[in-house]
Amino acid sequence: MRKGLVGAGAAAVLALVAALRFGGAVDDTVLPGIPSPGPVTEWALPVLTMVATVLGVLTVGLSVTAAFLLPGDGRSVAAHGWVLLRRVTWLALLWAATSAALVVLTVSDVLGLPVDRLGRSSILSFALSVSQGQSLMWQAGLAIAVAVASRAGLSRGVAAVTAGLALGAVLPPAFTGHSAGAGNHQLAVSSLALHVVAASLWVGGLTGLLLVRRHRRFGETAARYSRLALACFVATAISGVVNAGIRLGDWPALWSSRYGALVLLKAVALLAVGAIGAAHRARTLPALRSGTPWAFVRLGVGELIVLAAAVGLSVALSRSPTPVPETAVEPDPLVELLGFAQPGPPTAVRMLADPLPDMFFLTVVVAGILAYLAGVRRMRRAGHPWPVSRTASWIGGLLLLGAITGLGVARYAYVLFSAHMVQHMVLSMVVPILLVGGAPVTLALRALRRPADPQVRGAREWLLLALHSRPARVLSHPLVALGIYVTSLYGLYLGGLLGTLMRYHLGHLAMLTHFVLAGYLLFWVLIGVDPGRRRVHPALLVVVHFLAMVAHAFFGFVLLQSTTVIADDWYTAVHPPWASSLLADQHLGAGLAWAFGELPAAAILLLLVRQWIRSDEREQARLDRAADRAEATGADDDLARYNAFLAATRPGSSTMPEHHADNS
Ligand code: HEM
C-alpha cells in the first residue's frame, strides 16, 4: 500500500512538472524590463499549490471515511475511524501552514519580486485586503479549525463536523482563481467549486478507503464508497466540462491551444477511471464480498495513481494561460463587477430568455428532483401510494428556484433593487411553500433503506439524528423561526448588509440560499406535514403567521417612506442608464414586496385556520368517544367531571363534587 501511495505521489508530481512546462505556466526565460519573481517562486508556487491541493484532498477523504463510510461503535467512531481522525489533525495543520506559505509566494509572483526582497507590510496587506490573499488565509483558518475539530471528541457527530469543515476549506481558492476572472463568472466560479468538492471527495475518499483495507467490514465500506464515487464521477465530469467550456471559449481552442490539450488529457484520465470504476462494479466488488479483497485493492491503487496524475494536471491547468483571456485588453469595470455586460431595458423575453445559470442552484434543482423521483419510485414499487400533489409541489418549487436564480430575471436582480426584491420574495415565500408541500422528509424517511449493519449510519439515520438534535428542537420553535425570518429581512436591508453581499459571489449565493432556508423553516413550522415539528396549538401558529405578515407589511411601509438609498455604493456602480432613479426603483421594490406577500400570506392563513378547525374537530371527536366509553362503563368522563366541578364552584354550592371529595 505504501508503494501505491508513493506511486500516486510520483504520478501527481510528474504530471504537474510536465504540464507546467507544456502549458506555459513556468518559463525560465527572463525578458529584460519585465519583472520576474525568479525561478524559486516560479517552481515553488505550483509545487506548493499542489501540496496544498493534495493535503486538502486527503483531509477531506480521511475525515469523510471516518464519519460516513466506516461503521461506528455506538455513538462514537470505531478504532479505524479514530486512527484516520488522528491523521487528519496533522494533515490539516500541514495544510494550514502550506496555505500560509502560499500567501508569501503569491505576493512574490504578483509583484515580480523574489521572496527575499518582499517587505512584511506588502505581505500583510496582500493577506488581509486582496481577494487571493484573503482566500488563502480563509483556507488556512478553516484548516486549523479542522485540526481542532478532529481532536474535539470521538463522537460521529464531531467527525461529521470535521468533514464538513474540511469540505468548506477546499473552497476559498475556487472563488479567486482563473474562474473568478472569467467573463461568465457566476457559472465559472460555481462549476469550479462543485468540481473541486466532487474531486476531493472522490480522490480523498479512495485514499481513505485504501487505508482501512484491513477492516473486517471492508467489503461493505467499499460498496458505500462506490456509490459516492459514482456521484462524484458524474459531478466532476459535468462541472469540468462546463468550466473548460468557459475558459476555452470555442471548440477549436480545445485542440489548437495548450490549455485545451491539458483539458483533453484530463478527459482521458476521467475516461480511464470511469472504466476502472465499471470494472470494480462488475468484478472486484463481488469478489470482495466473497472474501477476496486483493483484486479490489490492486485496481484501487491503479485508480488512485490515475486520479493523482489528474490532480497534478489540474494544478498546472489552473496556472496556465487560458485561451479566453482572464482580463480583457480594455477591461470594462462593470463586467468585472457583475461578471456580465449591462442588460438592456427589461422585457418579458429578456427576463426569461437571457439566462444566467448558476451551477450551485442547477445542481440543487437537478439532484433534488432526481432524488425525490427515485424515492417516489421506490415507494410505488413497495406498493405505498404517494400523493401526486406532493410530487408536483416539490418539482414546482425546485423548477421555480432554478428559474428565479438562473433565467434573465437573475441578471436584473443584480442591477435593479426592484428585481432583487421580486427574487427575494419568490425565494423566501413561494419556493419554500411549494417545497414544504412536497413533504421531502416524510418521503426520505419512508423510502431510504436502513443499512443491514446497525453500526452503519446511512442517510436515513443521519436525517433522524438531525431531526432529533438540539439545534433542530430550538429552530423548530415557531417564535425562533419567526425571529430568523424577520431579522433577516430587516437586518439585510436596514442593517446595511446587502451591498457587501452583492459584491461577492459567495456572499450573493449565501444570501439567496438563506432566503430559501429561512422561508422553508418558517413555513415548515407553520404548515409542514413532515415529522420533527413541535406540537403547538394551532392558535399560536395563526398568531405567529399574523406577526410575520405585520412585520412584512411594516417592512414594505418603512422602505416606501425611506429617502435613503439602500446599498447605495453597489446600486450606483451598476445603475443601468435606462433605469429610473435609485430611490424610485427602491420605492417600486418596496411596493412589490408589500403587495407580493399578500397572496401567499392569505393562502397560508386559510390553511392554518383549516388546521385549527380540524384540530378542534379531532379534539371534539376524542371527547365524544371518551363520553361514549364512559357511558358504556358507567364511569365519569372528562366532560361530566368538568360539569360537576363547575357546579361545585358555583356561588351557593356548599359541597365538592363527589369524586373530588373522594380524591381529597
Ligand atoms: C479525472 C478526474 C479529475 C480530477 C481529479 C480533477 C481535479 C481538479 C482539481 C483538484 C482542480 C482544481 C485545481 C486548482 O485550482 O488548483 C481542477 C480544475 C479544473 N478541472 Fe478538473 N479534474 C478532473 C477531471 C476534469 C475533466 C474531465 C475536465 C474537463 C474536461 C476538467 C476540467 C477542469 C478545469 C477547466 C479546471 C479549472 C482550471 C483553471 O482554473 O483554469 N477536470 N480539476
XYZ file of C-alpha atoms and ligand atoms in Angstrom:
707
model
C 0.000 0.000 0.000
C 2.815 2.347 0.901
C 4.250 1.709 -2.584
C 0.863 2.588 -4.066
C 0.743 5.928 -2.238
C 4.314 6.730 -3.304
C 3.338 5.833 -6.883
C 0.332 8.161 -6.710
C 2.517 10.988 -5.346
C 5.101 10.441 -8.085
C 2.393 10.407 -10.784
C 0.993 13.693 -9.484
C 4.424 15.383 -9.411
C 5.401 14.101 -12.864
C 2.120 15.202 -14.377
C 2.446 18.587 -12.703
C 6.010 19.265 -13.876
C 5.356 18.091 -17.443
C 2.092 20.043 -17.664
C 3.659 23.196 -16.216
C 6.344 23.121 -18.874
C 3.940 22.208 -21.632
C 1.131 24.605 -20.629
C 3.487 27.586 -20.365
C 2.871 28.197 -16.660
C 6.610 28.065 -15.948
C 9.028 29.750 -18.296
C 12.645 30.252 -17.281
C 13.317 32.926 -19.935
C 13.836 36.313 -18.311
C 12.733 39.172 -20.522
C 14.635 42.421 -19.981
C 12.448 45.092 -18.354
C 9.745 42.600 -17.288
C 9.805 41.984 -13.509
C 10.392 38.328 -12.649
C 9.957 36.668 -9.244
C 12.816 34.292 -10.081
C 12.936 30.511 -10.553
C 12.367 29.723 -6.858
C 8.923 31.333 -6.849
C 8.117 30.103 -10.373
C 8.594 26.480 -9.339
C 7.770 26.622 -5.641
C 4.387 28.264 -6.238
C 2.850 25.468 -8.372
C 4.554 22.734 -6.340
C 3.229 24.120 -3.051
C -0.174 24.688 -4.679
C -0.211 21.010 -5.484
C 0.940 20.089 -1.985
C -1.928 22.193 -0.592
C -4.408 20.574 -3.022
C -3.245 17.064 -2.079
C -3.343 17.837 1.652
C -6.870 19.221 1.219
C -7.971 16.148 -0.729
C -6.534 13.825 1.941
C -8.039 15.800 4.826
C -11.464 15.663 3.197
C -11.185 11.992 2.255
C -9.965 10.696 5.597
C -12.495 12.652 7.639
C -15.361 11.630 5.328
C -14.280 7.979 5.554
C -14.177 8.165 9.362
C -17.535 9.947 9.685
C -19.675 8.446 6.930
C -18.159 5.372 5.310
C -16.858 3.252 8.173
C -19.195 1.535 10.628
C -19.017 3.156 14.063
C -19.122 1.942 17.622
C -22.437 3.154 19.026
C -22.317 6.950 19.034
C -18.525 7.017 18.561
C -16.273 6.356 15.617
C -14.651 2.919 15.792
C -10.895 2.238 16.087
C -10.107 2.636 12.371
C -12.033 5.913 12.290
C -10.109 7.131 15.316
C -6.789 6.435 13.565
C -7.958 8.328 10.473
C -9.022 11.329 12.553
C -5.592 11.418 14.255
C -4.024 11.641 10.799
C -6.482 14.348 9.814
C -5.149 16.581 12.600
C -1.608 16.528 11.225
C -2.685 16.762 7.598
C -4.856 19.785 8.372
C -2.072 21.549 10.276
C 0.320 20.981 7.382
C -2.361 22.203 5.009
C -2.775 25.418 7.019
C 0.995 26.013 7.020
C 1.185 25.390 3.244
C -1.650 27.832 2.539
C 0.091 30.463 4.671
C 3.357 29.876 2.749
C 1.411 30.268 -0.495
C 0.462 33.794 0.549
C 4.138 34.792 0.519
C 4.837 33.060 -2.793
C 1.770 34.609 -4.412
C 2.858 38.119 -3.343
C 6.262 37.387 -4.846
C 4.583 36.228 -8.070
C 2.183 39.183 -8.269
C 4.856 41.832 -7.549
C 7.503 40.101 -9.671
C 9.981 40.158 -6.779
C 11.973 37.262 -5.295
C 10.771 36.185 -1.846
C 13.820 37.596 -0.009
C 13.062 41.102 -1.318
C 9.475 41.233 -0.085
C 8.558 43.631 2.729
C 6.439 42.468 5.687
C 3.872 45.216 5.036
C 3.261 44.116 1.417
C 2.686 40.516 2.575
C 0.316 41.640 5.319
C -1.695 43.963 3.119
C -1.964 41.250 0.425
C -3.123 38.696 3.003
C -5.720 40.978 4.517
C -7.046 43.069 1.668
C -6.504 41.310 -1.682
C -9.049 38.598 -2.531
C -6.401 35.987 -3.453
C -4.599 36.537 -0.150
C -7.851 36.586 1.804
C -8.935 33.281 0.279
C -5.643 31.606 1.269
C -5.958 32.987 4.789
C -9.535 31.674 4.971
C -8.267 28.302 3.860
C -5.520 28.324 6.490
C -8.002 29.352 9.206
C -10.515 26.682 8.227
C -7.775 24.038 8.088
C -6.808 24.951 11.672
C -10.493 24.627 12.630
C -10.461 21.129 11.050
C -7.406 20.183 13.126
C -9.106 21.385 16.313
C -12.408 19.667 15.466
C -10.652 16.373 14.723
C -9.469 16.321 18.356
C -12.697 17.637 19.867
C -14.154 14.237 20.659
C -14.780 10.790 19.319
C -18.477 11.074 18.544
C -19.570 10.504 14.970
C -21.290 13.890 15.042
C -17.953 15.617 15.729
C -16.365 13.589 12.916
C -19.147 14.785 10.598
C -18.485 18.412 11.593
C -14.761 17.853 10.904
C -15.586 16.523 7.441
C -17.939 19.461 6.775
C -15.264 21.982 7.777
C -12.699 20.209 5.582
C -15.047 20.426 2.598
C -15.560 24.129 3.332
C -11.785 24.648 3.450
C -11.173 23.393 -0.108
C -13.499 26.056 -1.485
C -11.967 29.533 -0.967
C -9.339 29.368 -3.777
C -12.078 28.294 -6.229
C -13.582 31.738 -5.789
C -10.409 33.594 -6.751
C -8.628 31.530 -9.426
C -8.998 31.663 -13.215
C -12.739 31.270 -12.849
C -13.237 34.411 -10.805
C -11.700 36.397 -13.652
C -13.880 34.718 -16.282
C -16.438 36.840 -18.093
C -19.203 34.393 -17.208
C -18.069 34.239 -13.629
C -21.267 33.070 -11.879
C -21.172 29.794 -13.809
C -17.373 29.566 -13.843
C -16.992 30.023 -10.109
C -19.818 27.728 -9.068
C -18.801 24.999 -11.533
C -15.209 25.070 -10.252
C -16.444 24.949 -6.643
C -18.548 21.873 -7.447
C -15.650 20.336 -9.401
C -13.195 20.746 -6.539
C -15.630 19.393 -3.924
C -16.530 16.354 -6.047
C -12.901 15.626 -6.990
C -11.744 15.941 -3.357
C -14.448 13.568 -2.129
C -13.649 11.120 -4.882
C -9.831 11.036 -4.694
C -9.684 11.584 -0.922
C -12.402 9.003 -0.264
C -10.484 6.420 -2.298
C -7.311 7.095 -0.301
C -9.246 6.796 2.977
C -10.802 3.562 1.776
C -7.463 2.011 0.838
C -6.074 2.963 4.242
C -8.783 0.909 6.011
C -8.439 -2.123 3.727
C -7.815 -4.392 6.739
C -11.144 -3.501 8.397
C -13.313 -6.577 8.816
C -16.235 -4.796 7.120
C -14.070 -3.519 4.261
C -16.432 -5.007 1.659
C -19.471 -3.021 2.833
C -17.385 0.135 3.293
C -16.096 -0.226 -0.276
C -19.652 -0.693 -1.572
C -20.734 2.539 0.150
C -17.702 4.349 -1.292
C -18.538 3.008 -4.733
C -21.940 4.772 -4.640
C -20.280 8.023 -3.564
C -17.627 7.637 -6.280
C -20.264 7.248 -8.993
C -21.954 10.510 -7.950
C -18.549 12.248 -7.792
C -17.626 10.915 -11.237
C -20.761 12.447 -12.767
C -20.364 15.748 -10.885
C -16.631 16.049 -11.721
C -17.263 15.334 -15.398
C -20.155 17.796 -15.823
C -18.574 20.604 -13.812
C -15.159 20.076 -15.501
C -16.675 20.238 -18.976
C -18.702 23.368 -18.120
C -15.665 25.108 -16.644
C -13.418 24.100 -19.525
C -16.041 25.375 -21.994
C -15.955 28.831 -20.389
C -12.150 29.003 -20.333
C -11.770 27.690 -23.903
C -14.470 29.856 -25.478
C -14.881 27.722 -28.623
C -14.266 24.179 -29.892
C -11.093 24.845 -31.963
C -9.335 26.085 -28.792
C -9.626 22.528 -27.479
C -7.106 21.181 -29.990
C -5.279 24.352 -31.021
C -4.272 25.624 -27.546
C -2.022 24.078 -24.906
C -4.705 24.708 -22.287
C -7.087 22.693 -24.491
C -4.563 19.862 -24.786
C -4.306 19.653 -20.976
C -8.101 19.573 -20.740
C -8.140 16.701 -23.266
C -5.618 14.810 -21.136
C -7.884 15.262 -18.115
C -10.813 13.942 -20.124
C -8.727 10.862 -20.994
C -7.898 10.413 -17.289
C -11.603 10.669 -16.486
C -12.487 8.015 -19.047
C -9.756 5.757 -17.657
C -11.052 5.998 -14.076
C -14.603 5.562 -15.399
C -13.503 2.247 -16.941
C -11.777 1.246 -13.690
C -14.947 2.110 -11.754
C -17.004 -0.102 -14.078
C -14.514 -2.957 -13.541
C -14.865 -2.507 -9.777
C -18.627 -2.820 -10.013
C -18.529 -5.793 -12.355
C -15.682 -7.815 -10.845
C -13.735 -6.644 -7.832
C -16.663 -5.619 -5.602
C -18.406 -9.014 -5.995
C -15.000 -10.679 -5.351
C -14.614 -8.538 -2.256
C -17.998 -9.662 -0.985
C -16.957 -13.262 -1.430
C -13.812 -12.663 0.679
C -11.100 -11.883 -1.925
C -10.077 -8.274 -1.279
C -6.774 -8.032 -3.157
C -8.128 -7.566 -6.666
C -10.092 -4.571 -5.393
C -7.083 -3.107 -3.607
C -4.767 -3.550 -6.614
C -7.216 -1.924 -9.016
C -7.944 0.788 -6.433
C -4.247 1.674 -6.256
C -4.139 1.923 -10.072
C -7.182 4.178 -9.984
C -5.569 6.357 -7.331
C -2.441 6.790 -9.466
C -4.515 7.974 -12.469
C -6.530 10.316 -10.257
C -3.374 11.732 -8.665
C -1.965 12.431 -12.140
C -5.245 14.217 -12.958
C -4.817 16.379 -9.860
C -1.254 17.224 -10.973
C -2.605 18.204 -14.409
C -5.324 20.289 -12.761
C -2.927 22.353 -10.715
C -0.813 23.033 -13.823
C -4.012 23.853 -15.728
C -5.049 26.413 -13.139
C -1.721 28.211 -13.654
C -1.587 28.038 -17.458
C -2.686 30.908 -19.720
C -6.286 30.385 -20.866
C -7.491 30.800 -24.475
C -10.201 33.239 -23.304
C -8.070 35.888 -21.577
C -8.773 36.383 -17.882
C -8.753 40.142 -18.245
C -9.826 41.853 -21.441
C -7.407 44.172 -23.297
C -9.655 47.072 -22.347
C -11.285 45.887 -19.146
C -14.869 47.029 -18.530
C -15.232 47.748 -14.785
C -18.924 46.878 -14.950
C -18.260 43.451 -16.449
C -15.566 42.876 -13.824
C -18.043 43.730 -11.091
C -21.065 41.877 -12.428
C -19.449 39.078 -14.424
C -21.642 40.026 -17.428
C -22.431 43.086 -19.556
C -25.167 45.525 -18.543
C -28.513 44.092 -19.743
C -30.819 46.208 -21.918
C -34.158 47.615 -20.681
C -36.211 44.753 -19.226
C -38.725 42.992 -21.464
C -40.581 39.743 -20.821
C -38.370 37.992 -23.373
C -35.132 39.248 -21.802
C -36.362 38.326 -18.321
C -36.954 34.756 -19.434
C -34.644 34.082 -22.321
C -31.287 35.557 -21.406
C -30.222 33.024 -18.762
C -27.552 33.442 -16.094
C -27.145 29.841 -14.963
C -25.509 29.081 -11.655
C -24.105 25.598 -11.154
C -24.899 25.604 -7.447
C -28.643 26.104 -7.868
C -28.712 23.948 -11.004
C -27.170 21.085 -9.020
C -29.652 21.561 -6.181
C -32.553 21.553 -8.657
C -31.451 18.528 -10.686
C -30.268 16.474 -7.692
C -33.399 17.424 -5.708
C -35.775 16.348 -8.482
C -33.921 13.113 -9.271
C -33.622 12.085 -5.612
C -37.317 12.826 -4.975
C -38.463 10.892 -8.048
C -36.239 7.960 -7.056
C -37.901 7.991 -3.621
C -41.399 8.063 -5.126
C -40.491 5.186 -7.439
C -39.230 3.106 -4.555
C -42.437 3.799 -2.590
C -44.615 2.829 -5.554
C -42.639 -0.361 -6.122
C -43.158 -1.266 -2.487
C -46.899 -0.721 -3.026
C -47.188 2.504 -0.999
C -49.020 5.297 -2.780
C -47.518 8.787 -2.701
C -49.788 11.769 -3.497
C -49.139 13.279 -6.929
C -49.897 16.719 -5.483
C -46.836 16.427 -3.222
C -44.596 15.439 -6.124
C -45.951 18.340 -8.190
C -45.423 20.756 -5.315
C -41.783 19.678 -4.816
C -40.884 19.721 -8.503
C -42.697 23.036 -8.990
C -40.747 24.569 -6.084
C -37.406 23.410 -7.440
C -38.146 24.498 -11.006
C -39.148 27.902 -9.716
C -35.916 28.042 -7.712
C -33.926 27.239 -10.851
C -35.848 29.809 -12.895
C -35.607 32.728 -10.490
C -31.871 32.187 -9.903
C -30.898 31.262 -13.459
C -33.122 32.999 -16.019
C -32.721 36.562 -17.292
C -34.509 37.921 -14.227
C -31.392 36.941 -12.206
C -29.329 39.441 -14.253
C -31.768 42.237 -13.476
C -31.728 41.248 -9.804
C -28.065 42.296 -9.752
C -28.655 45.774 -11.170
C -32.166 46.762 -10.014
C -33.347 46.793 -6.411
C -36.907 46.147 -7.565
C -35.924 42.965 -9.447
C -33.856 41.835 -6.474
C -36.907 42.289 -4.277
C -39.035 40.125 -6.585
C -36.319 37.466 -6.462
C -36.206 37.712 -2.665
C -39.983 37.380 -2.279
C -40.189 34.384 -4.613
C -37.266 32.677 -2.870
C -38.452 33.315 0.657
C -42.214 32.778 0.196
C -43.305 30.927 -2.914
C -40.414 28.461 -3.318
C -40.422 27.392 0.369
C -44.219 26.956 0.478
C -44.038 24.660 -2.553
C -41.063 22.735 -1.175
C -42.703 22.260 2.230
C -45.796 20.964 0.398
C -43.623 18.208 -1.088
C -43.047 16.697 2.402
C -39.483 15.643 1.482
C -38.541 14.445 4.978
C -41.542 12.095 5.169
C -40.635 10.699 1.769
C -36.961 10.298 2.703
C -37.772 8.525 5.968
C -40.096 6.111 4.205
C -38.045 5.494 1.076
C -34.488 5.334 2.414
C -33.424 1.834 3.394
C -31.985 1.001 6.773
C -28.409 -0.325 6.495
C -28.111 -4.047 7.274
C -25.408 -3.303 9.856
C -26.816 -1.312 12.802
C -23.387 0.297 13.336
C -23.578 1.940 9.921
C -25.254 5.306 9.652
C -26.876 5.840 6.290
C -28.654 8.977 5.055
C -31.830 7.946 6.937
C -30.010 7.644 10.261
C -28.257 10.994 9.822
C -31.564 12.611 8.933
C -33.236 11.201 12.048
C -30.339 12.364 14.200
C -30.551 15.848 12.719
C -34.328 15.954 13.315
C -33.910 14.969 16.959
C -30.877 17.161 17.590
C -30.943 20.110 19.966
C -30.429 22.726 17.178
C -33.443 21.268 15.333
C -35.550 21.483 18.513
C -34.560 25.121 19.006
C -35.011 26.077 15.353
C -38.421 24.432 15.101
C -39.875 26.653 17.817
C -42.360 28.897 15.981
C -41.038 32.050 17.634
C -37.430 31.198 16.712
C -38.430 30.507 13.099
C -40.330 33.799 13.037
C -37.342 35.621 14.596
C -34.953 34.316 11.935
C -37.328 35.217 9.119
C -37.985 38.745 10.321
C -34.415 39.516 11.433
C -33.043 38.518 8.049
C -35.499 40.841 6.328
C -34.712 43.890 8.456
C -31.014 43.079 9.069
C -30.203 42.670 5.406
C -31.786 45.876 4.145
C -31.802 48.209 7.119
C -28.588 46.841 8.692
C -26.539 47.661 5.583
C -25.513 44.091 4.643
C -26.978 43.992 1.143
C -24.216 45.977 -0.626
C -21.431 43.772 0.797
C -23.188 40.516 -0.084
C -23.901 41.703 -3.629
C -20.211 42.389 -4.231
C -19.012 38.804 -3.605
C -20.232 35.781 -5.491
C -20.086 33.626 -2.368
C -21.930 36.302 -0.383
C -24.621 36.543 -3.055
C -25.022 32.781 -3.152
C -25.199 32.603 0.643
C -27.830 35.360 0.705
C -30.127 33.646 -1.827
C -29.703 30.292 -0.078
C -30.524 31.916 3.251
C -33.774 33.348 1.814
C -34.912 29.852 0.867
C -33.818 28.215 4.126
C -35.319 30.889 6.394
C -38.594 30.691 4.432
C -38.551 26.894 4.469
C -38.077 26.856 8.239
C -40.956 29.260 8.862
C -43.428 27.533 6.547
C -42.383 24.061 7.710
C -43.153 25.116 11.278
C -46.464 26.678 10.196
C -47.921 24.265 7.654
C -45.461 21.390 7.241
C -46.590 17.779 7.414
C -43.105 16.348 7.941
C -42.137 14.835 11.286
C -39.844 16.783 13.586
C -42.134 19.797 14.030
C -43.081 20.810 17.540
C -46.629 20.149 18.634
C -48.041 23.584 19.287
C -51.609 24.790 19.456
C -52.786 25.928 16.015
C -53.855 29.238 17.566
C -50.182 30.006 18.278
C -49.341 29.259 14.667
C -52.021 31.680 13.494
C -50.559 34.333 15.795
C -47.017 33.676 14.511
C -48.213 33.928 10.941
C -50.076 37.110 11.726
C -46.920 38.612 13.274
C -44.906 37.612 10.186
C -47.498 39.350 7.982
C -47.387 42.501 10.099
C -43.565 42.549 10.124
C -43.573 42.070 6.360
C -46.094 44.831 5.696
C -44.321 47.200 8.093
C -41.038 46.495 6.291
C -42.641 47.456 2.962
C -44.064 50.594 4.545
C -40.694 51.657 6.030
C -38.996 51.119 2.692
C -41.670 53.107 0.871
C -41.184 56.051 3.214
C -37.399 55.865 3.214
C -35.392 58.573 1.483
C -32.075 56.761 1.957
C -30.869 54.528 -0.849
C -30.119 51.018 0.396
C -26.772 49.522 -0.744
C -26.057 52.903 -2.321
C -22.443 52.017 -3.334
C -23.458 48.871 -5.151
C -26.520 50.190 -6.981
C -24.742 53.419 -8.002
C -21.902 51.367 -9.514
C -24.207 49.100 -11.532
C -27.079 51.526 -12.248
C -28.331 50.968 -15.819
C -28.616 54.152 -17.933
C -32.211 53.265 -18.914
C -33.456 52.800 -15.334
C -35.355 55.255 -13.148
C -33.555 56.903 -10.207
C -32.227 54.645 -7.445
C -34.818 55.896 -4.973
C -37.708 55.488 -7.416
C -36.614 51.928 -8.140
C -36.293 51.240 -4.412
C -39.832 52.511 -3.861
C -41.028 50.253 -6.658
C -39.277 47.340 -4.914
C -40.892 48.292 -1.601
C -44.345 48.341 -3.208
C -43.714 44.983 -4.816
C -42.538 43.493 -1.510
C -45.645 44.805 0.187
C -48.058 43.572 -2.440
C -46.230 40.328 -3.103
C -46.552 38.918 0.363
C -50.342 39.248 0.455
C -51.377 36.325 -1.717
C -49.152 33.616 -0.195
C -49.890 35.024 3.266
C -53.654 34.753 2.704
C -53.270 31.179 1.417
C -51.244 30.216 4.487
C -53.780 31.856 6.779
C -56.547 29.769 5.204
C -54.508 26.613 5.680
C -53.800 27.474 9.295
C -57.436 28.188 10.079
C -58.405 24.880 8.437
C -55.712 23.164 10.506
C -57.137 24.774 13.634
C -60.740 23.777 12.850
C -59.623 20.223 12.118
C -57.710 20.007 15.353
C -60.814 21.263 17.238
C -62.930 18.671 15.424
C -60.434 15.969 16.330
C -60.480 17.083 19.979
C -64.292 17.104 19.980
C -64.386 13.626 18.447
C -61.952 12.439 21.121
C -64.165 13.835 23.892
C -67.267 12.242 22.314
C -65.536 8.874 22.160
C -64.472 9.243 25.802
C -68.080 10.127 26.772
C -69.442 7.071 24.905
C -66.882 4.867 26.599
C -67.762 6.334 29.998
C -71.474 5.820 29.412
C -70.880 2.204 28.440
C -68.732 1.503 31.516
C -70.758 3.692 33.903
C -67.701 5.823 34.876
C -67.483 9.621 34.773
C -65.976 11.030 31.610
C -63.887 14.255 31.340
C -66.931 16.341 30.427
C -69.080 15.048 33.296
C -66.232 15.657 35.740
C -65.756 19.184 34.414
C -69.515 19.951 34.692
C -69.574 18.633 38.233
C -66.583 20.812 39.064
C -68.364 23.899 37.685
C -71.498 23.075 39.618
C -69.476 22.695 42.795
C -67.728 26.032 42.433
C -70.953 27.940 41.614
C -71.924 30.508 44.361
C -74.348 28.947 46.810
C -72.972 25.486 46.321
C -71.534 24.136 49.572
C -70.417 20.695 48.561
C -67.452 19.485 46.489
C -68.275 17.041 43.684
C -68.231 13.512 44.961
C -65.171 12.253 43.177
C -63.199 15.409 44.138
C -64.182 14.912 47.721
C -63.064 11.315 47.413
C -59.762 12.303 45.953
C -59.027 14.930 48.572
C -10.209 12.843 -13.717
C -10.721 13.421 -12.708
C -10.478 14.873 -12.371
C -9.938 15.352 -11.210
C -9.460 14.537 -10.038
C -9.912 16.782 -11.315
C -9.458 17.643 -10.321
C -9.393 19.012 -10.428
C -8.927 19.894 -9.383
C -8.468 19.470 -7.987
C -8.966 21.161 -9.871
C -8.590 22.450 -9.120
C -7.134 22.796 -9.407
C -6.705 24.083 -8.741
O -7.440 25.089 -8.860
O -5.623 24.106 -8.134
C -9.466 21.088 -11.230
C -9.644 22.172 -12.049
C -10.155 22.081 -13.325
N -10.566 20.935 -13.981
Fe -10.503 19.045 -13.269
N -10.427 17.160 -12.541
C -10.790 16.016 -13.215
C -11.365 15.933 -14.460
C -11.626 17.012 -15.263
C -12.243 16.946 -16.568
C -12.756 15.671 -17.230
C -12.271 18.221 -17.056
C -12.810 18.734 -18.364
C -12.984 18.044 -19.445
C -11.690 19.087 -16.061
C -11.515 20.456 -16.197
C -11.010 21.283 -15.231
C -10.869 22.724 -15.404
C -11.222 23.532 -16.657
C -10.334 23.214 -14.215
C -10.041 24.688 -13.893
C -8.609 25.027 -14.215
C -8.418 26.531 -14.182
O -8.529 27.135 -13.087
O -8.158 27.083 -15.254
N -11.302 18.321 -15.000
N -9.718 19.758 -11.536
